[in-house]
Amino acid sequence: MQGYRLYFLSSEDRIRGVEQFVAASDGDAMARSHRIISEQDIYPGFEVWQGARLLTFGRRGDLEKPWKIGCTS
């Protein structure tokens, strides 16, 4: 199990909140992050990190697209 962080970003891409959790794999972390982001409608942006490694980032509208680890948009 590894530690992950889901950052909630404002429309100016400033960190407004964070949720820390553990997951068995990057895929599990991505699935959990997707659920968490889907359940909130306050913050338009997000980033998912594992240690110093950025897994993915985007906007709420990106939830409809398949997520890829290391994606840049």
mmCIF file with all atom_site columns, C-alpha atoms in Angstrom:
data_model
loop_
_atom_site.group_PDB
_atom_site.id
_atom_site.type_symbol
_atom_site.label_atom_id
_atom_site.label_alt_id
_atom_site.label_comp_id
_atom_site.label_asym_id
_atom_site.label_entity_id
_atom_site.label_seq_id
_atom_site.pdbx_PDB_ins_code
_atom_site.Cartn_x
_atom_site.Cartn_y
_atom_site.Cartn_z
_atom_site.occupancy
_atom_site.B_iso_or_equiv
_atom_site.pdbx_formal_charge
_atom_site.auth_seq_id
_atom_site.auth_comp_id
_atom_site.auth_asym_id
_atom_site.auth_atom_id
_atom_site.pdbx_PDB_model_num
ATOM 1  C CA . MET A 1 1  ? 0.000   0.000  0.000   1.00 0.00 ? 1  MET A CA 1
ATOM 2  C CA . GLN A 1 2  ? 1.238   3.442  -0.909  1.00 0.00 ? 2  GLN A CA 1
ATOM 3  C CA . GLY A 1 3  ? 0.188   6.928  0.113   1.00 0.00 ? 3  GLY A CA 1
ATOM 4  C CA . TYR A 1 4  ? -1.572  9.215  -2.356  1.00 0.00 ? 4  TYR A CA 1
ATOM 5  C CA . ARG A 1 5  ? -2.812  12.801 -2.247  1.00 0.00 ? 5  ARG A CA 1
ATOM 6  C CA . LEU A 1 6  ? -5.744  14.273 -4.127  1.00 0.00 ? 6  LEU A CA 1
ATOM 7  C CA . TYR A 1 7  ? -5.500  18.061 -4.305  1.00 0.00 ? 7  TYR A CA 1
ATOM 8  C CA . PHE A 1 8  ? -8.604  20.158 -4.984  1.00 0.00 ? 8  PHE A CA 1
ATOM 9  C CA . LEU A 1 9  ? -7.802  23.258 -7.053  1.00 0.00 ? 9  LEU A CA 1
ATOM 10 C CA . SER A 1 10 ? -9.577  26.581 -7.439  1.00 0.00 ? 10 SER A CA 1
ATOM 11 C CA . SER A 1 11 ? -10.318 28.097 -10.844 1.00 0.00 ? 11 SER A CA 1
ATOM 12 C CA . GLU A 1 12 ? -6.945  29.894 -10.454 1.00 0.00 ? 12 GLU A CA 1
ATOM 13 C CA . ASP A 1 13 ? -5.244  26.502 -9.885  1.00 0.00 ? 13 ASP A CA 1
ATOM 14 C CA . ARG A 1 14 ? -4.556  27.218 -6.217  1.00 0.00 ? 14 ARG A CA 1
ATOM 15 C CA . ILE A 1 15 ? -4.760  24.349 -3.761  1.00 0.00 ? 15 ILE A CA 1
ATOM 16 C CA . ARG A 1 16 ? -7.935  24.653 -1.706  1.00 0.00 ? 16 ARG A CA 1
ATOM 17 C CA . GLY A 1 17 ? -8.063  21.217 -0.119  1.00 0.00 ? 17 GLY A CA 1
ATOM 18 C CA . VAL A 1 18 ? -6.389  17.846 0.043   1.00 0.00 ? 18 VAL A CA 1
ATOM 19 C CA . GLU A 1 19 ? -7.473  14.292 0.729   1.00 0.00 ? 19 GLU A CA 1
ATOM 20 C CA . GLN A 1 20 ? -4.804  11.770 1.660   1.00 0.00 ? 20 GLN A CA 1
ATOM 21 C CA . PHE A 1 21 ? -5.370  8.042  1.334   1.00 0.00 ? 21 PHE A CA 1
ATOM 22 C CA . VAL A 1 22 ? -3.613  4.744  0.762   1.00 0.00 ? 22 VAL A CA 1
ATOM 23 C CA . ALA A 1 23 ? -4.190  2.448  -2.204  1.00 0.00 ? 23 ALA A CA 1
ATOM 24 C CA . ALA A 1 24 ? -2.774  -0.823 -3.455  1.00 0.00 ? 24 ALA A CA 1
ATOM 25 C CA . SER A 1 25 ? -1.906  0.532  -6.912  1.00 0.00 ? 25 SER A CA 1
ATOM 26 C CA . ASP A 1 26 ? -1.981  3.616  -9.109  1.00 0.00 ? 26 ASP A CA 1
ATOM 27 C CA . GLY A 1 27 ? -5.111  2.263  -10.782 1.00 0.00 ? 27 GLY A CA 1
ATOM 28 C CA . ASP A 1 28 ? -6.886  1.910  -7.441  1.00 0.00 ? 28 ASP A CA 1
ATOM 29 C CA . ALA A 1 29 ? -5.795  5.431  -6.500  1.00 0.00 ? 29 ALA A CA 1
ATOM 30 C CA . MET A 1 30 ? -7.107  6.804  -9.785  1.00 0.00 ? 30 MET A CA 1
ATOM 31 C CA . ALA A 1 31 ? -10.469 5.066  -9.297  1.00 0.00 ? 31 ALA A CA 1
ATOM 32 C CA . ARG A 1 32 ? -10.797 6.381  -5.750  1.00 0.00 ? 32 ARG A CA 1
ATOM 33 C CA . SER A 1 33 ? -9.838  9.906  -6.819  1.00 0.00 ? 33 SER A CA 1
ATOM 34 C CA . HIS A 1 34 ? -12.401 9.805  -9.628  1.00 0.00 ? 34 HIS A CA 1
ATOM 35 C CA . ARG A 1 35 ? -15.136 8.847  -7.142  1.00 0.00 ? 35 ARG A CA 1
ATOM 36 C CA . ILE A 1 36 ? -14.131 11.580 -4.697  1.00 0.00 ? 36 ILE A CA 1
ATOM 37 C CA . ILE A 1 37 ? -14.038 14.283 -7.375  1.00 0.00 ? 37 ILE A CA 1
ATOM 38 C CA . SER A 1 38 ? -17.378 13.118 -8.790  1.00 0.00 ? 38 SER A CA 1
ATOM 39 C CA . GLU A 1 39 ? -19.007 13.532 -5.373  1.00 0.00 ? 39 GLU A CA 1
ATOM 40 C CA . GLN A 1 40 ? -18.025 17.183 -4.960  1.00 0.00 ? 40 GLN A CA 1
ATOM 41 C CA . ASP A 1 41 ? -18.904 20.199 -7.077  1.00 0.00 ? 41 ASP A CA 1
ATOM 42 C CA . ILE A 1 42 ? -17.003 22.969 -5.321  1.00 0.00 ? 42 ILE A CA 1
ATOM 43 C CA . TYR A 1 43 ? -13.538 22.748 -6.857  1.00 0.00 ? 43 TYR A CA 1
ATOM 44 C CA . PRO A 1 44 ? -13.073 22.815 -10.625 1.00 0.00 ? 44 PRO A CA 1
ATOM 45 C CA . GLY A 1 45 ? -9.552  21.382 -10.732 1.00 0.00 ? 45 GLY A CA 1
ATOM 46 C CA . PHE A 1 46 ? -7.613  18.487 -9.257  1.00 0.00 ? 46 PHE A CA 1
ATOM 47 C CA . GLU A 1 47 ? -4.202  16.824 -9.091  1.00 0.00 ? 47 GLU A CA 1
ATOM 48 C CA . VAL A 1 48 ? -3.387  13.276 -7.950  1.00 0.00 ? 48 VAL A CA 1
ATOM 49 C CA . TRP A 1 49 ? 0.084   12.650 -6.489  1.00 0.00 ? 49 TRP A CA 1
ATOM 50 C CA . GLN A 1 50 ? 1.965   9.642  -5.155  1.00 0.00 ? 50 GLN A CA 1
ATOM 51 C CA . GLY A 1 51 ? 4.941   10.994 -3.247  1.00 0.00 ? 51 GLY A CA 1
ATOM 52 C CA . ALA A 1 52 ? 6.744   13.422 -5.557  1.00 0.00 ? 52 ALA A CA 1
ATOM 53 C CA . ARG A 1 53 ? 5.176   11.839 -8.660  1.00 0.00 ? 53 ARG A CA 1
ATOM 54 C CA . LEU A 1 54 ? 2.234   13.536 -10.379 1.00 0.00 ? 54 LEU A CA 1
ATOM 55 C CA . LEU A 1 55 ? -0.179  10.861 -11.624 1.00 0.00 ? 55 LEU A CA 1
ATOM 56 C CA . THR A 1 56 ? -2.727  13.053 -13.346 1.00 0.00 ? 56 THR A CA 1
ATOM 57 C CA . PHE A 1 57 ? -4.433  16.436 -13.225 1.00 0.00 ? 57 PHE A CA 1
ATOM 58 C CA . GLY A 1 58 ? -7.335  18.151 -14.873 1.00 0.00 ? 58 GLY A CA 1
ATOM 59 C CA . ARG A 1 59 ? -10.706 19.834 -14.572 1.00 0.00 ? 59 ARG A CA 1
ATOM 60 C CA . ARG A 1 60 ? -14.055 18.456 -13.495 1.00 0.00 ? 60 ARG A CA 1
ATOM 61 C CA . GLY A 1 61 ? -15.051 18.233 -17.171 1.00 0.00 ? 61 GLY A CA 1
ATOM 62 C CA . ASP A 1 62 ? -12.207 15.740 -17.640 1.00 0.00 ? 62 ASP A CA 1
ATOM 63 C CA . LEU A 1 63 ? -14.118 13.213 -15.539 1.00 0.00 ? 63 LEU A CA 1
ATOM 64 C CA . GLU A 1 64 ? -15.933 12.043 -18.643 1.00 0.00 ? 64 GLU A CA 1
ATOM 65 C CA . LYS A 1 65 ? -12.646 11.206 -20.400 1.00 0.00 ? 65 LYS A CA 1
ATOM 66 C CA . PRO A 1 66 ? -10.561 8.120  -19.580 1.00 0.00 ? 66 PRO A CA 1
ATOM 67 C CA . TRP A 1 67 ? -7.782  8.986  -17.169 1.00 0.00 ? 67 TRP A CA 1
ATOM 68 C CA . LYS A 1 68 ? -4.223  8.030  -17.935 1.00 0.00 ? 68 LYS A CA 1
ATOM 69 C CA . ILE A 1 69 ? -1.391  7.928  -15.468 1.00 0.00 ? 69 ILE A CA 1
ATOM 70 C CA . GLY A 1 70 ? 1.010   10.735 -16.255 1.00 0.00 ? 70 GLY A CA 1
ATOM 71 C CA . CYS A 1 71 ? -1.471  12.538 -18.516 1.00 0.00 ? 71 CYS A CA 1
ATOM 72 C CA . THR A 1 72 ? -0.803  16.173 -19.226 1.00 0.00 ? 72 THR A CA 1
ATOM 73 C CA . SER A 1 73 ? -4.317  17.360 -20.022 1.00 0.00 ? 73 SER A CA 1
#
